[in-house]
XYZ file of C-alpha atoms in Angstrom:
328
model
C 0.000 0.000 0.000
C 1.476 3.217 -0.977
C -0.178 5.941 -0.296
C -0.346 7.247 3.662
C -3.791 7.014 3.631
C -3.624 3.485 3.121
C -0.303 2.663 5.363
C -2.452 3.714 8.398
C -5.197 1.272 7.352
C -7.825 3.708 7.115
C -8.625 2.475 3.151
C -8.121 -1.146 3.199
C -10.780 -1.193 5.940
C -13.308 -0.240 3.578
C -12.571 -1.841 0.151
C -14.313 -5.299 1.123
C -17.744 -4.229 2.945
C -20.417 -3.792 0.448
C -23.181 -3.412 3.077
C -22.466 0.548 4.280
C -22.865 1.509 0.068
C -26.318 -0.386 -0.280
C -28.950 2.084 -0.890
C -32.710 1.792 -0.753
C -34.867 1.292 -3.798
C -36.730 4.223 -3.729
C -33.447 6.770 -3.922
C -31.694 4.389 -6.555
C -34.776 4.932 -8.360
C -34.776 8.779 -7.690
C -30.902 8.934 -9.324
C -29.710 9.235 -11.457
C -32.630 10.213 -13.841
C -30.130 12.222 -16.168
C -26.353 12.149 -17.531
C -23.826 12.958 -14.709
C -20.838 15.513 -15.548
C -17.829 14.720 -14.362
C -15.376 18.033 -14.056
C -11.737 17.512 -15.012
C -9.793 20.454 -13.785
C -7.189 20.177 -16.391
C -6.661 19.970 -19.896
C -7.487 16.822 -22.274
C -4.918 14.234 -22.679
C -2.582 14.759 -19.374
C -3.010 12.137 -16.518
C -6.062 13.471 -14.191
C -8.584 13.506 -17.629
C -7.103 9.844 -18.456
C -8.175 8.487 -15.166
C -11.570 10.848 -15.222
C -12.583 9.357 -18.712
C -11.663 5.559 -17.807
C -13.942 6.245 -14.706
C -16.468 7.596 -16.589
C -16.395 4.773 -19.125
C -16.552 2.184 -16.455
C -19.162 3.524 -14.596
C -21.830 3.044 -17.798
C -20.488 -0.582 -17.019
C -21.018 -0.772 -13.320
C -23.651 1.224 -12.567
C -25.320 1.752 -15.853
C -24.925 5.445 -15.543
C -23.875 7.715 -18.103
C -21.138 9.897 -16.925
C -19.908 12.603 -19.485
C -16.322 13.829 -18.314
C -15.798 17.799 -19.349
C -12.618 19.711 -19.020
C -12.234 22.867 -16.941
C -8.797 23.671 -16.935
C -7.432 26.828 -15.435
C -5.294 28.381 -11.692
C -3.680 25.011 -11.236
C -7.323 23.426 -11.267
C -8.863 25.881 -8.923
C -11.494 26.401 -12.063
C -12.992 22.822 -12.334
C -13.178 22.883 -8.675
C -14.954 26.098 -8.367
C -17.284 24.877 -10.987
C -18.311 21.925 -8.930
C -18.076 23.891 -5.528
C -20.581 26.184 -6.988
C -23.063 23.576 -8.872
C -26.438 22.296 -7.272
C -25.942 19.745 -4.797
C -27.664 17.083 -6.300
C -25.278 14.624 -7.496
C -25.146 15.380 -11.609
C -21.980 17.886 -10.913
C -19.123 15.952 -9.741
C -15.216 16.703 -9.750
C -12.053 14.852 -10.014
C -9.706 16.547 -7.426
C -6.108 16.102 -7.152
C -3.524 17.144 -4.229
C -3.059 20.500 -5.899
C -6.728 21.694 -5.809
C -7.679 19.830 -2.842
C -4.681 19.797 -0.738
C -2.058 22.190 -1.938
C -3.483 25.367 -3.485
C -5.558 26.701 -0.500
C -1.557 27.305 1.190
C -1.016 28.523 -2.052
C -3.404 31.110 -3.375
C -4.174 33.755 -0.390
C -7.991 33.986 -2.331
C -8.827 30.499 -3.214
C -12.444 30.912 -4.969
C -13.638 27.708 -2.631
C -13.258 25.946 0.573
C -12.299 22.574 -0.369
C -12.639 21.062 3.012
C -16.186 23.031 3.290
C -17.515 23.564 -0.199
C -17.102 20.258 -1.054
C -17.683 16.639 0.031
C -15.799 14.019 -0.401
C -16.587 10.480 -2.382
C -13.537 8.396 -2.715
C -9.978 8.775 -3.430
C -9.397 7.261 -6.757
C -5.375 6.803 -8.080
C -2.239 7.713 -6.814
C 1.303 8.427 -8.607
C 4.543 9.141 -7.342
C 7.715 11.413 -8.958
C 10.883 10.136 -9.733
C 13.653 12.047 -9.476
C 15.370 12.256 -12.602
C 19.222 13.913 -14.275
C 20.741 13.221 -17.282
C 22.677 10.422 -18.246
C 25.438 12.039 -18.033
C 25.089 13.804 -14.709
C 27.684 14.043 -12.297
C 25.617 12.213 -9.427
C 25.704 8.157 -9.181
C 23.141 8.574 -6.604
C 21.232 11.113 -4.623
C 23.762 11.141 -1.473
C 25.986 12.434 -4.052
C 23.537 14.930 -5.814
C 22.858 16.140 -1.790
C 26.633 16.149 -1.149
C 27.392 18.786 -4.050
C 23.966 20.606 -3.524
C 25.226 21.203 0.106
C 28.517 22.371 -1.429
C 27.595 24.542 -3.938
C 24.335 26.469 -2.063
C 22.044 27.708 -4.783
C 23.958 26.569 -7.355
C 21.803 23.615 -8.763
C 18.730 24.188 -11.186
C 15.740 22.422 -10.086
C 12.758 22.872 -12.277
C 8.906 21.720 -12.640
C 6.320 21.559 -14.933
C 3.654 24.006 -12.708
C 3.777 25.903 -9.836
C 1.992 24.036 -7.440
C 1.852 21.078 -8.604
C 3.614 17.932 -6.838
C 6.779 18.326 -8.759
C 6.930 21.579 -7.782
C 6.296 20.936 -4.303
C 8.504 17.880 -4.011
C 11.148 19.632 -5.260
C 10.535 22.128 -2.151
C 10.005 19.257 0.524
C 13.221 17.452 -0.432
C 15.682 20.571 -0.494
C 13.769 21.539 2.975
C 14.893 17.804 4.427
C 17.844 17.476 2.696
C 19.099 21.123 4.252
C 20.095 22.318 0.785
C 19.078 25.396 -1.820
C 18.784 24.835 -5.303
C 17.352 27.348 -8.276
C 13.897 26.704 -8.863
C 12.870 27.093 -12.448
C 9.037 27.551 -13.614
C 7.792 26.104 -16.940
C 4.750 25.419 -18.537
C 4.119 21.569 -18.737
C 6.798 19.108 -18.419
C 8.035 18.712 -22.183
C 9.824 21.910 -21.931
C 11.191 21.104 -18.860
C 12.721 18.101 -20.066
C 14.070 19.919 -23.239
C 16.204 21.760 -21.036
C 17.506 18.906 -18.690
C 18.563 17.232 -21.544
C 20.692 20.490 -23.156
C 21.881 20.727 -19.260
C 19.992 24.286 -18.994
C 18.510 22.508 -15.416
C 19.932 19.630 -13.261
C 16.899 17.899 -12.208
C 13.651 17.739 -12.707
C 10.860 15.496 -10.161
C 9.286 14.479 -13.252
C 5.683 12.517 -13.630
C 6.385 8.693 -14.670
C 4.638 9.209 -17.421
C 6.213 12.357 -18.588
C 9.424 10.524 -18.250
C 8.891 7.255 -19.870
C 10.386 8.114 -23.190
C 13.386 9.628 -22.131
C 13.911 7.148 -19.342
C 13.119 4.360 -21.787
C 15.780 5.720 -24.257
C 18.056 6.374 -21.532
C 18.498 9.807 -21.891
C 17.599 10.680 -18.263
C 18.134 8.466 -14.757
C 16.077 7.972 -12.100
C 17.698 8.654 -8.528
C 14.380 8.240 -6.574
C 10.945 8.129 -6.346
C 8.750 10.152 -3.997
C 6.355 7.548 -2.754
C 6.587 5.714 0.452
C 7.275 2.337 -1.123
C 9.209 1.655 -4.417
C 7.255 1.725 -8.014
C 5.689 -2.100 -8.907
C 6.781 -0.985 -12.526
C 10.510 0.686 -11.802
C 11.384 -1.588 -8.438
C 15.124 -0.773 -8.761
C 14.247 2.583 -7.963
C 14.616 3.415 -4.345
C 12.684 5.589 -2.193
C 13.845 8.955 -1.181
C 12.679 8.420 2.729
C 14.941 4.911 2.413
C 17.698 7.049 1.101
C 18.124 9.179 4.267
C 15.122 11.112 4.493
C 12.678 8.788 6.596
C 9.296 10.442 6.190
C 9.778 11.880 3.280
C 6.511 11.121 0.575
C 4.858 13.262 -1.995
C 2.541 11.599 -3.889
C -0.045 12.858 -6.728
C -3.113 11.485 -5.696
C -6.619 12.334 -7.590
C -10.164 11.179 -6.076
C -13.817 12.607 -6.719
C -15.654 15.312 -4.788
C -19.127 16.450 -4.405
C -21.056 19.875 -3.948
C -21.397 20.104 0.421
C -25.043 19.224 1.003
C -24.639 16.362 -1.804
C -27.839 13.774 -0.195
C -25.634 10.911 1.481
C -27.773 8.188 0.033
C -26.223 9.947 -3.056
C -22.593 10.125 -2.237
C -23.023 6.028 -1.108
C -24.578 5.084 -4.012
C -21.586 6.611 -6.398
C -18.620 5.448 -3.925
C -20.041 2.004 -3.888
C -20.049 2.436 -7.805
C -16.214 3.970 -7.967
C -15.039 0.930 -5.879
C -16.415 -1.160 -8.238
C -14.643 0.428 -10.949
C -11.573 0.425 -9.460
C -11.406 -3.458 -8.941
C -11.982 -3.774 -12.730
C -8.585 -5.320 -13.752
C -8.825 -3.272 -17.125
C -8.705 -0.469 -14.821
C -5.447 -0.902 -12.946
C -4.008 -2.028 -16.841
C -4.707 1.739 -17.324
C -3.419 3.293 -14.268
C -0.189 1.212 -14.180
C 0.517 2.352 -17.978
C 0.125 5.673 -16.456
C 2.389 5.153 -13.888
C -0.158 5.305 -11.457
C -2.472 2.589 -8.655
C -5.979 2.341 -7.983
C -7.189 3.469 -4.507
C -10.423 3.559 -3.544
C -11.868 4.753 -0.003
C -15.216 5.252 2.371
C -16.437 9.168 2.105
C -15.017 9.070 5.774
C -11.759 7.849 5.126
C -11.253 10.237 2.162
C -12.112 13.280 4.077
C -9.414 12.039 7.377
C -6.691 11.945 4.424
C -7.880 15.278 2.903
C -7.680 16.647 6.084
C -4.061 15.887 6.592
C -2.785 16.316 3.496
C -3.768 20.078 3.820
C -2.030 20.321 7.454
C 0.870 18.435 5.200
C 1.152 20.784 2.207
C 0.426 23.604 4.482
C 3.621 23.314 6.304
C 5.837 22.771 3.239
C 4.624 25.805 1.113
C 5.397 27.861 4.595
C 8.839 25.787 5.638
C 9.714 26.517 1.926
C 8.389 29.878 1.699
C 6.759 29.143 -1.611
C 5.240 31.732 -3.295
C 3.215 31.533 -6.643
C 3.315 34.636 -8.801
């Protein structure tokens, strides 16, 4: 299990009860008696609308439902959010959050547009995916002691840089030079393809780069991994350590996306699509998909989701103010 959530128990004592999700006739008859929307808070094509359209798509399976999935990029997601924040709670406006809009951005923008801990309600979490750590092939570093060893040399001297302020890249950039006691040049782009242009022509150093971002390059063997951010090593890069295993114990930031509701959402509502997202994400087509994307299904109780929201903001709270992070 690699998420925290999930290393303190708190999901894996949900997965297997069906009884808590079973709804009576009368409100599974009362919804859904039109299509659901499903609000991605980010462009088409990049990870969060992959894993919003294969939930959509299973959920005509499961629960017979259909589930159109709309894009609402825009303020590191803060848009899509808003949206459903704003929307009547009555279950056919629903959102895909991630840690940026639901965990990291409130620390972030001193005039967030919504309360995600009281405008919205959470369903279940729904993937996670770690960063690795990546240089060039021809860096200077075997290994991150050695990439920590120069950083702490050289102060402010290494180029660090990450595809969106905000964004866990950025901000595990920000944890690790906080642990590791170093300072390194951080470097703002616009997505991560530019971001790896530059590693490679040795503008930047390193880059905390999405697996999927860095498949091709990593594949090739342009670029090395040094670490990944999760708790426990990748299933599909297992010679990768862990940065906490490498001297930083505690140290884990992982993207993590999972649905949300309008507050005030009826609970026989929220129930009745959790017990339909669980089902999804035991489909073994779905994990296929996830683990292509470098990510793992999750899956958690309304409860359980809002405990982990809940400290993930204390989390992210206290990294954007140990780092003194600032978004322009």
């Amino acid at each position: 299990m690699n998420i925290t959530l999930r290393r303190r128990g708190l999901l894996g004592a949900g997965l297997g009860l069906a009884a808590p999700f079973l709804v009576g006739r009368a409100s599974a008859a009362a919804w859904p008696l039109r299509p659901i929307r499903l609000i991605v808070p980010y462009p088409p094509a990049g990870g969060t609308d992959v894993i919003s359209r294969e939930v959509a798509h299973r959920l005509a399976e499961v629960a017979g439902w259909t589930v159109v999935a709309e894009n609402r990029p825009g303020a590191g997601g803060n848009v899509g959010l808003d949206l459903v924040a704003k929307s009547q709670p009555d279950g056919y406006t629903i959102g895909m959050g991630q840690t940026a809009n639901l965990a990291i951005n409130p620390s972030l923008y001193p005039s967030m547009p919504f309360d995600p801990l009281r405008d919205l309600s959470p369903v279940s979490t729904v993937a996670q995916q770690p960063n690795l750590l990546v240089v060039r092939k021809d860096a200077p570093w075997k290994d991150l002691d050695a990439l920590v060893a120069d950083a702490r040399k050289q102060p402010g001297v290494l180029n660090v840089g990450h595809s969106g302020a905000g964004t866990t890249g950025h901000l595990s950039g920000e944890m690790f030079a906080v642990q590791a006691g170093i300072e390194m040049v951080v470097v703002p782009y616009v997505g991560a393809a530019p971001v790896l242009t530059d590693l490679l022509a040795g503008r930047i150093d390193l880059f905390f780069a999405n697996p999927l971002a860095a498949r091709g390059v990593l594949e090739s063997g342009a670029v090395r991994a040094l670490a990944v951010t999760s708790p426990q090593r990748m299933k599909a890069m297992p010679e990768v350590p862990t940065v906490a295993e490498l001297g930083f114990p505690g140290y884990e930031a992982v993207n993590w996306t999972g649905v949300v509701v309008p507050a005030g959402t009826p609970p026989e509502t929220i129930l009745a699509l959790n017990k339909a997202i669980r089902q999804v994400l035991r489909h073994p087509t779905v994990a296929t998909k996830l683990a292509a994307e470098g990510s793992e299904p999750l899956g958690s109780t309304p409860e359980e989701f809002a405990t982990f929201l809940h400290a993930e903001n204390a989390k992210w709270g206290r990294v954007v103010k140990e780092a003194r992070v600032v978004v322009n």
